[in-house]
Structures are given as structure tokens and as C-alpha cells.
């Protein structure tokens, strides 16, 4: 539920090329295939059309199944538009593809760690989790950073964990180009985030509710082949 509309969406990365030895993907994008179902109402009660057909789900019908649900993985805007017309709405986006370079513009070609280096059988999926408890899932991923690790003279390359916050669309929010409403992502940063910058040899990360207080904690880990 990337947009908290009561339906489960599909989120996955794509990269133009990838190295099985390093596990890094190049020219990557984060893709969201939205679950196209009967939308939710702005009111508590469901609304039915003159033909008796449910047009939007109220709070009490959030779990009502929609046998006509659909996912559209076509990159063509025309295909997506036609699919939305068939669903009776043009307000819902069917597929959103966000270049990772637009989320991390200062990193050149930000390389996404797709699996543990040298271990393609240990994949590292994008990990959704609502760390700030605002009802919208955020994303946890691991990237290559050419200046991540401390060095004798200059900083060296390494892997760092990044949190992508799910935020309302606005100026500078990745994934919001040409849209005034909806949601996009920005990199978590500023005061309190310094601890993630100090991790430079991460092989992956997960969300954990360590102290059972609801907010999620980031757990980074390093893989050693010995």
C-alpha cells in the first residue's frame, strides 16, 4: 500500500546491467505497479452507482474483494491510460518508474546492491517499512558510494544503507514530475541520520522493531564468506 489506499501494490527494482561479482546494478529504477481496484471513498460510507455497482469503498468495506483488480506493467503511457479507462477512472497511476539517479542526484550513477557480492543466491530486495509511523511505507536499500569509507588521505568506496521516505508530492520530490498530487520519495537525512553515514561496509539491511515500541529500527549487516 504505497499510497495507503487499502490495496497491496508491487514494488521492484530494474537495472540496465548488473555484475554478479559485485552484486551492483547500474542505471537502476524503482518501479511501483499500483493495484487497480475499486477506490476508497473520502467518506466513511461506501458509494454505489445507479446500477447498484460499488463505485468506492467506505471504511467498513476496506476488505471487500474486487474480482476485477488489475496490475499493468506496461511502460507505455497509452497502454496505462487505456487500462485506467477500462477501470472507470483516470485518477490512478498504474505504473510509476523512478530513476534512482533522480532520488540520489549527487551520486552520479547510484549503483544499487541487488545481492550480496559474489552471492547471487542471496538477493537483497527493496524493503518497505513505515519507520516514522505515518501510515505510508518507506523503503530501505543499500547503495554503492565512492566516498563512503574512511581512508588514509581520501575516502574510499563502500556500501551504505539509505532510507527513502514516502512523502507527499512537492518540489524536488522524486517520482512527482508532472504531478501535483500523490506520493514520491526523498532520501532521509539531516540531524539524527549521521549514524547511517558511518556505516560504509554494509552488505544489506532490514527493518526491526527491536524494543517493541512500534517505530522500526534499521539493522545493517555485513556478509563475510569465511
Short mmCIF file of C-alpha atoms in Angstrom, two decimals:
data_model
loop_
_atom_site.label_atom_id
_atom_site.label_comp_id
_atom_site.label_asym_id
_atom_site.label_seq_id
_atom_site.Cartn_x
_atom_site.Cartn_y
_atom_site.Cartn_z
CA UNK A 1 0.00 0.00 0.00
CA UNK A 2 2.48 2.62 -1.18
CA UNK A 3 -0.33 5.18 -1.37
CA UNK A 4 -2.32 3.82 1.61
CA UNK A 5 -5.44 3.13 -0.43
CA UNK A 6 -6.16 -0.25 1.14
CA UNK A 7 -4.69 -2.34 -1.68
CA UNK A 8 -1.32 -4.09 -1.90
CA UNK A 9 0.99 -2.73 -4.61
CA UNK A 10 4.07 -4.33 -6.16
CA UNK A 11 7.46 -2.62 -5.87
CA UNK A 12 10.61 -3.84 -7.59
CA UNK A 13 13.94 -2.53 -8.97
CA UNK A 14 15.15 -2.72 -12.57
CA UNK A 15 18.70 -2.06 -13.80
CA UNK A 16 20.12 -1.86 -17.31
CA UNK A 17 23.11 -4.01 -16.32
CA UNK A 18 24.40 -5.87 -13.30
CA UNK A 19 27.61 -7.52 -12.07
CA UNK A 20 27.30 -10.94 -10.42
CA UNK A 21 30.69 -10.48 -8.73
CA UNK A 22 29.95 -7.15 -7.06
CA UNK A 23 26.17 -7.54 -6.87
CA UNK A 24 25.77 -3.97 -8.12
CA UNK A 25 23.18 -2.84 -10.63
CA UNK A 26 23.76 0.18 -12.88
CA UNK A 27 21.27 2.68 -14.28
CA UNK A 28 18.59 1.44 -11.89
CA UNK A 29 14.99 2.50 -11.32
CA UNK A 30 12.46 1.82 -8.60
CA UNK A 31 9.15 0.68 -10.06
CA UNK A 32 5.73 0.66 -8.45
CA UNK A 33 2.88 -1.28 -10.07
CA UNK A 34 -0.26 0.05 -8.42
CA UNK A 35 -3.03 -2.37 -7.58
CA UNK A 36 -6.01 -1.07 -9.55
CA UNK A 37 -9.12 -1.83 -7.54
CA UNK A 38 -12.31 -0.09 -6.54
CA UNK A 39 -11.02 3.12 -4.92
CA UNK A 40 -11.65 4.19 -1.35
CA UNK A 41 -14.19 6.89 -0.53
CA UNK A 42 -13.37 10.15 1.19
CA UNK A 43 -16.32 9.43 3.50
CA UNK A 44 -16.91 6.55 5.91
CA UNK A 45 -19.78 5.12 3.86
CA UNK A 46 -19.45 3.24 0.58
CA UNK A 47 -21.00 4.77 -2.52
CA UNK A 48 -22.95 2.79 -5.13
CA UNK A 49 -23.87 3.85 -8.64
CA UNK A 50 -27.38 3.95 -10.08
CA UNK A 51 -26.83 0.42 -11.38
CA UNK A 52 -26.07 -0.81 -7.87
CA UNK A 53 -22.38 -1.23 -8.63
CA UNK A 54 -19.91 -0.24 -5.90
CA UNK A 55 -18.01 2.86 -7.05
CA UNK A 56 -15.87 3.42 -3.95
CA UNK A 57 -15.25 1.61 -0.69
CA UNK A 58 -16.04 3.19 2.67
CA UNK A 59 -14.05 2.47 5.81
CA UNK A 60 -16.23 -0.55 6.60
CA UNK A 61 -15.64 -2.09 3.17
CA UNK A 62 -11.85 -1.84 3.04
CA UNK A 63 -11.56 -5.63 2.98
CA UNK A 64 -14.23 -6.14 0.31
CA UNK A 65 -12.67 -8.12 -2.54
CA UNK A 66 -12.61 -6.80 -6.09
CA UNK A 67 -12.53 -9.68 -8.62
CA UNK A 68 -11.65 -7.20 -11.37
CA UNK A 69 -8.42 -6.00 -9.77
CA UNK A 70 -5.55 -5.46 -12.22
CA UNK A 71 -1.84 -4.74 -12.44
CA UNK A 72 -0.43 -3.09 -15.54
CA UNK A 73 3.32 -3.49 -16.07
CA UNK A 74 3.34 -1.79 -19.48
CA UNK A 75 5.71 1.15 -19.74
CA UNK A 76 3.58 2.69 -22.48
CA UNK A 77 1.56 5.67 -21.25
CA UNK A 78 -1.12 4.87 -23.84
CA UNK A 79 -1.49 1.31 -22.54
CA UNK A 80 -1.71 2.55 -18.96
CA UNK A 81 -4.27 5.18 -19.92
CA UNK A 82 -6.46 2.63 -21.70
CA UNK A 83 -6.28 0.31 -18.70
CA UNK A 84 -7.44 3.12 -16.42
CA UNK A 85 -10.31 3.95 -18.75
CA UNK A 86 -11.46 0.35 -18.57
CA UNK A 87 -11.38 0.59 -14.79
CA UNK A 88 -13.58 3.68 -14.92
CA UNK A 89 -11.02 6.12 -13.53
CA UNK A 90 -8.12 8.14 -14.89
CA UNK A 91 -7.01 9.42 -11.48
CA UNK A 92 -4.96 6.39 -10.51
CA UNK A 93 -1.47 5.77 -11.84
CA UNK A 94 -0.88 2.20 -12.99
CA UNK A 95 2.93 2.06 -13.18
CA UNK A 96 5.44 4.52 -11.78
CA UNK A 97 9.13 4.14 -12.65
CA UNK A 98 11.52 6.39 -10.71
CA UNK A 99 15.19 6.53 -11.81
CA UNK A 100 17.41 6.08 -8.79
CA UNK A 101 19.54 8.96 -10.09
CA UNK A 102 16.58 11.31 -9.54
CA UNK A 103 16.37 10.25 -5.89
CA UNK A 104 20.15 10.39 -5.35
CA UNK A 105 21.14 13.11 -7.85
CA UNK A 106 24.52 13.85 -6.23
CA UNK A 107 25.76 10.27 -6.63
CA UNK A 108 26.23 10.25 -10.43
CA UNK A 109 25.08 6.75 -11.37
CA UNK A 110 23.97 5.43 -7.97
CA UNK A 111 24.58 1.70 -8.05
CA UNK A 112 22.05 -0.45 -6.23
CA UNK A 113 23.23 -3.55 -4.36
CA UNK A 114 20.95 -6.27 -5.75
CA UNK A 115 22.53 -9.22 -3.96
CA UNK A 116 25.38 -9.99 -1.59
CA UNK A 117 28.68 -9.52 -3.50
CA UNK A 118 29.66 -12.80 -5.17
CA UNK A 119 26.48 -14.49 -3.88
CA UNK A 120 23.66 -14.12 -6.46
CA UNK A 121 21.63 -16.66 -4.47
CA UNK A 122 21.33 -14.16 -1.60
CA UNK A 123 19.15 -11.39 -3.10
CA UNK A 124 18.63 -8.02 -1.44
CA UNK A 125 15.09 -6.88 -2.25
CA UNK A 126 13.79 -3.39 -1.63
CA UNK A 127 12.46 -3.48 1.91
CA UNK A 128 9.30 -1.47 2.66
CA UNK A 129 8.58 -0.40 6.23
CA UNK A 130 6.82 2.52 7.92
CA UNK A 131 9.66 3.78 10.11
CA UNK A 132 8.01 7.09 11.04
CA UNK A 133 4.54 5.60 11.62
CA UNK A 134 2.73 7.97 9.26
CA UNK A 135 0.80 5.18 7.56
CA UNK A 136 2.88 5.21 4.36
CA UNK A 137 5.61 2.58 3.77
CA UNK A 138 9.14 3.87 3.30
CA UNK A 139 11.96 1.98 1.55
CA UNK A 140 15.26 0.60 2.78
CA UNK A 141 18.06 -0.16 0.32
CA UNK A 142 21.85 -0.45 0.05
CA UNK A 143 23.87 1.53 -2.49
CA UNK A 144 27.48 1.87 -3.61
CA UNK A 145 29.11 5.15 -2.61
CA UNK A 146 32.54 6.09 -4.00
CA UNK A 147 33.31 8.20 -0.90
CA UNK A 148 31.67 6.06 1.78
CA UNK A 149 34.67 4.55 3.55
CA UNK A 150 37.31 6.41 5.56
CA UNK A 151 40.79 6.35 4.05
CA UNK A 152 44.29 7.47 4.94
CA UNK A 153 44.18 10.52 2.67
CA UNK A 154 40.82 10.48 0.89
CA UNK A 155 37.65 8.50 1.45
CA UNK A 156 37.27 5.21 -0.38
CA UNK A 157 34.40 3.35 -1.99
CA UNK A 158 31.96 1.36 0.11
CA UNK A 159 28.34 0.35 0.57
CA UNK A 160 25.88 2.45 2.54
CA UNK A 161 22.31 2.00 3.74
CA UNK A 162 19.75 4.57 2.66
CA UNK A 163 16.16 5.18 3.75
CA UNK A 164 13.78 6.58 1.15
CA UNK A 165 10.95 8.45 2.85
CA UNK A 166 7.49 8.19 1.33
CA UNK A 167 6.36 11.84 1.21
CA UNK A 168 3.63 13.93 -0.47
CA UNK A 169 4.49 15.28 -3.90
CA UNK A 170 6.18 18.65 -3.96
CA UNK A 171 9.14 20.49 -5.46
CA UNK A 172 12.19 18.28 -5.67
CA UNK A 173 10.38 15.07 -4.68
CA UNK A 174 11.42 12.20 -6.96
CA UNK A 175 8.59 10.45 -8.76
CA UNK A 176 6.37 13.55 -8.76
CA UNK A 177 7.39 15.00 -12.12
CA UNK A 178 4.29 16.36 -13.84
CA UNK A 179 2.09 15.58 -10.82
CA UNK A 180 0.76 17.90 -8.14
CA UNK A 181 -0.78 15.17 -6.01
CA UNK A 182 0.22 11.67 -4.99
CA UNK A 183 3.38 10.43 -3.28
CA UNK A 184 7.09 10.28 -4.06
CA UNK A 185 10.39 9.57 -2.32
CA UNK A 186 13.20 11.57 -0.81
CA UNK A 187 16.37 10.40 0.94
CA UNK A 188 16.21 10.54 4.71
CA UNK A 189 18.89 12.89 6.01
CA UNK A 190 19.78 15.68 8.39
CA UNK A 191 20.03 15.64 12.15
CA UNK A 192 19.84 12.15 13.59
CA UNK A 193 20.75 10.37 10.36
CA UNK A 194 24.53 10.57 10.83
CA UNK A 195 24.74 7.00 12.12
CA UNK A 196 23.83 5.65 8.67
CA UNK A 197 26.64 7.68 7.10
CA UNK A 198 29.09 5.96 9.44
CA UNK A 199 28.19 2.54 8.03
CA UNK A 200 30.35 2.09 4.93
CA UNK A 201 30.69 -1.72 4.60
CA UNK A 202 27.04 -2.81 4.62
CA UNK A 203 26.03 -5.91 2.67
CA UNK A 204 22.34 -5.30 3.28
CA UNK A 205 19.84 -4.02 5.82
CA UNK A 206 16.47 -4.90 7.33
CA UNK A 207 13.76 -3.29 9.43
CA UNK A 208 13.35 -4.48 13.03
CA UNK A 209 11.13 -3.37 15.90
CA UNK A 210 13.94 -4.05 18.37
CA UNK A 211 12.33 -2.71 21.55
CA UNK A 212 8.70 -3.47 20.62
CA UNK A 213 7.70 0.21 20.64
CA UNK A 214 6.15 0.24 17.11
CA UNK A 215 8.70 2.50 15.30
CA UNK A 216 11.04 0.42 13.15
CA UNK A 217 14.81 0.31 13.61
CA UNK A 218 17.33 -0.12 10.78
CA UNK A 219 19.60 -3.15 11.16
CA UNK A 220 22.56 -3.17 8.76
CA UNK A 221 24.76 -6.21 8.30
CA UNK A 222 27.99 -7.25 6.64
CA UNK A 223 28.47 -10.59 4.89
CA UNK A 224 31.72 -12.49 5.29
CA UNK A 225 32.36 -15.53 3.10
CA UNK A 226 34.57 -17.14 5.71
#
